[in-house]
Coordinates of C-alpha atoms in Angstrom, one line a residue:
X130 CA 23.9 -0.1 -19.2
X131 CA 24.8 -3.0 -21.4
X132 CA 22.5 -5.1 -19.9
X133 CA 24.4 -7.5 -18.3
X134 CA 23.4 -8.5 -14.7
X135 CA 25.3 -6.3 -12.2
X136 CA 23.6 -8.6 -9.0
X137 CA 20.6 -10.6 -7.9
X138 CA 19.4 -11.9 -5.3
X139 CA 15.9 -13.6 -3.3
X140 CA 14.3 -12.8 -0.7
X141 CA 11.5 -13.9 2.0
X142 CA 11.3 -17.1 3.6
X143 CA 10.4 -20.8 3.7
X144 CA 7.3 -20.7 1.4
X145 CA 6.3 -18.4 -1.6
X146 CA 6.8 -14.8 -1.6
X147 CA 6.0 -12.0 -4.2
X148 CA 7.2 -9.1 -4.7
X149 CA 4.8 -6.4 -6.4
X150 CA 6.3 -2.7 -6.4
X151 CA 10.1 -1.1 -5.8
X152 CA 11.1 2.1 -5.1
X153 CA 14.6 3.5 -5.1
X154 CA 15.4 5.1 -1.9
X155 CA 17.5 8.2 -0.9
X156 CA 20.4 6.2 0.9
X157 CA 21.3 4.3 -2.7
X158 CA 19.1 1.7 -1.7
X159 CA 15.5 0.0 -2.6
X160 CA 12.5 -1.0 -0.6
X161 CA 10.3 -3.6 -1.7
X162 CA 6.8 -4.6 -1.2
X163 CA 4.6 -7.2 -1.8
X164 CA 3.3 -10.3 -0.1
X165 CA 4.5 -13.5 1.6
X166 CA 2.9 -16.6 2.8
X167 CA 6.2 -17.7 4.5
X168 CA 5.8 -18.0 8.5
X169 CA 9.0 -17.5 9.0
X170 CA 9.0 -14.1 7.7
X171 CA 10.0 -11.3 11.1
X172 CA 6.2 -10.6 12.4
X173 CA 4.2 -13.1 10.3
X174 CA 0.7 -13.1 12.0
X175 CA -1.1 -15.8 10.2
X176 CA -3.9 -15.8 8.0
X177 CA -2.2 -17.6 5.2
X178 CA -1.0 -14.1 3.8
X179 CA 0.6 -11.3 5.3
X180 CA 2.3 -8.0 3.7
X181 CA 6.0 -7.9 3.7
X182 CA 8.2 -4.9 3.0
X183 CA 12.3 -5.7 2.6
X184 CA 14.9 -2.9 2.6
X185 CA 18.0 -3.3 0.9
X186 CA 21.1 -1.4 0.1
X187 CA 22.6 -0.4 -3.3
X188 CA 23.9 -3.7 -3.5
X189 CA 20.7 -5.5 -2.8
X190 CA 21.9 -6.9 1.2
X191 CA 19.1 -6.8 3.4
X192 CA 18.3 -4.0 6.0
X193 CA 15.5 -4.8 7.2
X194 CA 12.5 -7.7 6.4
X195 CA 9.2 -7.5 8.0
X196 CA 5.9 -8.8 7.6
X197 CA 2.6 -6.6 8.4
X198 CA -0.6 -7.7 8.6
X199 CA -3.0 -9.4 10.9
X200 CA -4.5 -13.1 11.2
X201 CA -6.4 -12.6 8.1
X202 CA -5.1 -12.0 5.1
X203 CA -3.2 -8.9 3.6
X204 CA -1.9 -7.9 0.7
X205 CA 0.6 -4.7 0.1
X206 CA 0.3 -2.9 -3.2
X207 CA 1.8 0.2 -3.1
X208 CA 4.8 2.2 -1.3
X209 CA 6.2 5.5 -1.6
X210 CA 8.7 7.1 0.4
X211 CA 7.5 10.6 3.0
X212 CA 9.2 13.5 3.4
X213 CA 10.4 12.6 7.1
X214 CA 12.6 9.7 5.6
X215 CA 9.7 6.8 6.1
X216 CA 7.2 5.4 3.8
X217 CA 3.9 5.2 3.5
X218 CA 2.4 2.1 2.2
X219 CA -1.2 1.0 0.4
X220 CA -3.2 -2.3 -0.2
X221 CA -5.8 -4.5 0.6
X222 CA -6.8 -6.5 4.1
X223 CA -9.2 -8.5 5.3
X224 CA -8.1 -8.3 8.9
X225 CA -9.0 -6.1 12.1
X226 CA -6.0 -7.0 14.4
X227 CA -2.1 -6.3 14.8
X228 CA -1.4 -3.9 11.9
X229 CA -4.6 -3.3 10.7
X230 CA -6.6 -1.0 12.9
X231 CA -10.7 -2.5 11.8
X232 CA -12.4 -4.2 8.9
X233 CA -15.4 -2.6 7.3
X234 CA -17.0 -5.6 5.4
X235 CA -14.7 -7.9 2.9
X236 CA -11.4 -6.4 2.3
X237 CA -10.6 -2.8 2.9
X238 CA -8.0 -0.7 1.9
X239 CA -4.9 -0.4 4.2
X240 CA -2.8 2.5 4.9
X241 CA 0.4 2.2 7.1
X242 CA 2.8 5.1 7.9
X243 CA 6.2 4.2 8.7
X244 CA 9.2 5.1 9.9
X245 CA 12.6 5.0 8.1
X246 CA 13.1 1.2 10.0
X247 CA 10.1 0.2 9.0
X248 CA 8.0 0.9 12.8
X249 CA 4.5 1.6 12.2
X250 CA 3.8 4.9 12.9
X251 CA -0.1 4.6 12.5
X252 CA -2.3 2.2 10.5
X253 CA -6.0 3.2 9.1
X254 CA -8.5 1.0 7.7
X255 CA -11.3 2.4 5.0
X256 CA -14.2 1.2 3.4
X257 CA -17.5 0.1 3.5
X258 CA -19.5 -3.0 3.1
X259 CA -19.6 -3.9 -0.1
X260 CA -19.5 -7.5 -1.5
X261 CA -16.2 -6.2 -3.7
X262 CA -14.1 -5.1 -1.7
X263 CA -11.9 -1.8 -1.1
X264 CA -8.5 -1.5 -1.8
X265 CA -6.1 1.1 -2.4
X266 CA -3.5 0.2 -5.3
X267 CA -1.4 3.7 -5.2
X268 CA -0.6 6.6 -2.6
X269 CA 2.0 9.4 -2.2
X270 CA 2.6 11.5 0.1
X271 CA 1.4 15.0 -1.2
X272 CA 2.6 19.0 -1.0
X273 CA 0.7 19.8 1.8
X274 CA 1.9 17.0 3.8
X275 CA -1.1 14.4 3.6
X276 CA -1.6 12.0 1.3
X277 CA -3.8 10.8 -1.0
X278 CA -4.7 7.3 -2.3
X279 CA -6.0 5.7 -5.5
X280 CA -8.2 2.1 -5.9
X281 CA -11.4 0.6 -5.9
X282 CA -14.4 0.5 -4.1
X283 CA -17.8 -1.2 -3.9
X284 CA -20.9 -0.1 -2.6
X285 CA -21.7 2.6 -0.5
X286 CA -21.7 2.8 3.5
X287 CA -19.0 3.2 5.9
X288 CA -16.5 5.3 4.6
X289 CA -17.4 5.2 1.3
X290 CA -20.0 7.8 0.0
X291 CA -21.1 6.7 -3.2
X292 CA -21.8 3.9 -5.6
X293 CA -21.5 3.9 -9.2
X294 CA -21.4 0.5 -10.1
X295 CA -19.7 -3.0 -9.2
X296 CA -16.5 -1.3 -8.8
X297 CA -15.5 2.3 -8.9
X298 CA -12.6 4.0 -8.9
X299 CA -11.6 5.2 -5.4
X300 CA -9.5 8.5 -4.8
X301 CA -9.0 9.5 -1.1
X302 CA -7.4 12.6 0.1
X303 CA -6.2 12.4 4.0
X304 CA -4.0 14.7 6.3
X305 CA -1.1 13.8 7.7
X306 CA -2.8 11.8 10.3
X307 CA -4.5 9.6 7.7
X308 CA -8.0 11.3 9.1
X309 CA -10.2 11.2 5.3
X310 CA -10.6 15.3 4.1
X311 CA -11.9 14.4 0.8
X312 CA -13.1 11.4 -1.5
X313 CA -14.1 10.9 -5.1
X314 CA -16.1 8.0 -7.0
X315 CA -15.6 7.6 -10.3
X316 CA -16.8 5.3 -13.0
X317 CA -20.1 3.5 -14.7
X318 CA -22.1 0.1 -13.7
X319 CA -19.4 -2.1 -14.1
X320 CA -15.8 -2.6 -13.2
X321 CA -13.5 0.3 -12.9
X322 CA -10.4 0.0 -11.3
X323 CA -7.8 2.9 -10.8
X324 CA -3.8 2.0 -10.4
X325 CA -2.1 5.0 -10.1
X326 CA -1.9 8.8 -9.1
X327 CA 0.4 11.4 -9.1
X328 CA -0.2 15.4 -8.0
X329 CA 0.4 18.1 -10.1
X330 CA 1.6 21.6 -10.2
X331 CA -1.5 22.9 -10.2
X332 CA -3.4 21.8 -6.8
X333 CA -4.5 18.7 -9.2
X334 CA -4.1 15.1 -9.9
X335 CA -3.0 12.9 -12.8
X336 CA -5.4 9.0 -12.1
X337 CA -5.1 6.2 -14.2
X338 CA -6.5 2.5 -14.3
X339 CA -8.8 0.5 -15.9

């Protein structure tokens, strides 16, 4: 509260990592997500980048460390802990092998559900074939048990409806099986990016971005 440093610490391997989003947990602890180019890294498969998720405890020692990915590359974005005491995790990859279950066409976005050790329960890939890419840049796990996602898409095709521009904002609404019940495109001819979501009270959502 004073600001003083209570404890710090690094982690990832042998080459550069990054971390991009942290969530406190219900054990005390944190988990972590972002990216790492370090082979070395527990399940690194290549492609120059993979997706790596640590868990720590309250005092920042490691749990569990584990890349996710496939031999392309893969970027994690976003995590947020389910209901069942596991996570479900968001972002960007350009491969169709390992963790990732197909690619559509440039990168698409990547949904993993895991469990509280950091298994994957199932993987989805969605998008379409747009020169832009897809990506998903924040997901929760919502009231009825599914989940829904927020990002960016280009073009249309594949899983992806409609088209407004270069970029649209993306929202995706799955069940708890990660099957696609409902998708929205919004946004004008150019860029359009959303970053987060968050349900309501009401049956609605709350989507921001840029």
């Amino acid at each position: 509260s004073n600001g003083n440093i209570d404890w710090q610490k690094c982690y990832g391997g042998s080459d550069a990592d990054r971390a991009w989003i942290i969530k406190k947990t219900n054990d005390d602890g944190y988990i972590i997500g972002g990216i790492t180019y370090s082979n070395d890294v527990n399940g690194f498969h290549g492609g120059i980048i993979d997706g790596m998720i640590v868990k720590i405890d309250s005092i920042g020692n490691i749990q569990w460390q584990k890349a996710y990915g496939g031999t392309n590359q893969d970027f994690i974005r976003t995590i947020n802990l389910t209901n069942d005491g596991g996570y479900i995790v968001g972002g960007e990859s350009l491969s169709s092998d390992f963790d990732v279950e197909s690619n559509n066409g440039d990168s698409d976005a990547w949904i993993m559900k895991l469990d509280s050790l950091g298994n994957v329960a199932w993987k989805k890939s969605y998008g379409g074939p747009g020169t832009g890419g897809d990506g998903a840049r924040s997901i929760m796990q919502t009231k009825d048990g599914g989940y829904i996602f927020s990002g960016y898409s280009s073009g249309a095709g594949g899983d992806i409806i409609s088209n407004n521009g270069l970029l649209d904002y993306w929202i995706v609404k799955l069940n708890s099986s990660g099957n696609i019940t409902w998708q929205k495109n919004y946004g004008g001819s150019d860029y359009d990016m959303s970053s987060s979501i968050i349900e309501g009270s009401d049956n609605d959502y709350l989507v921001t971005g840029r």
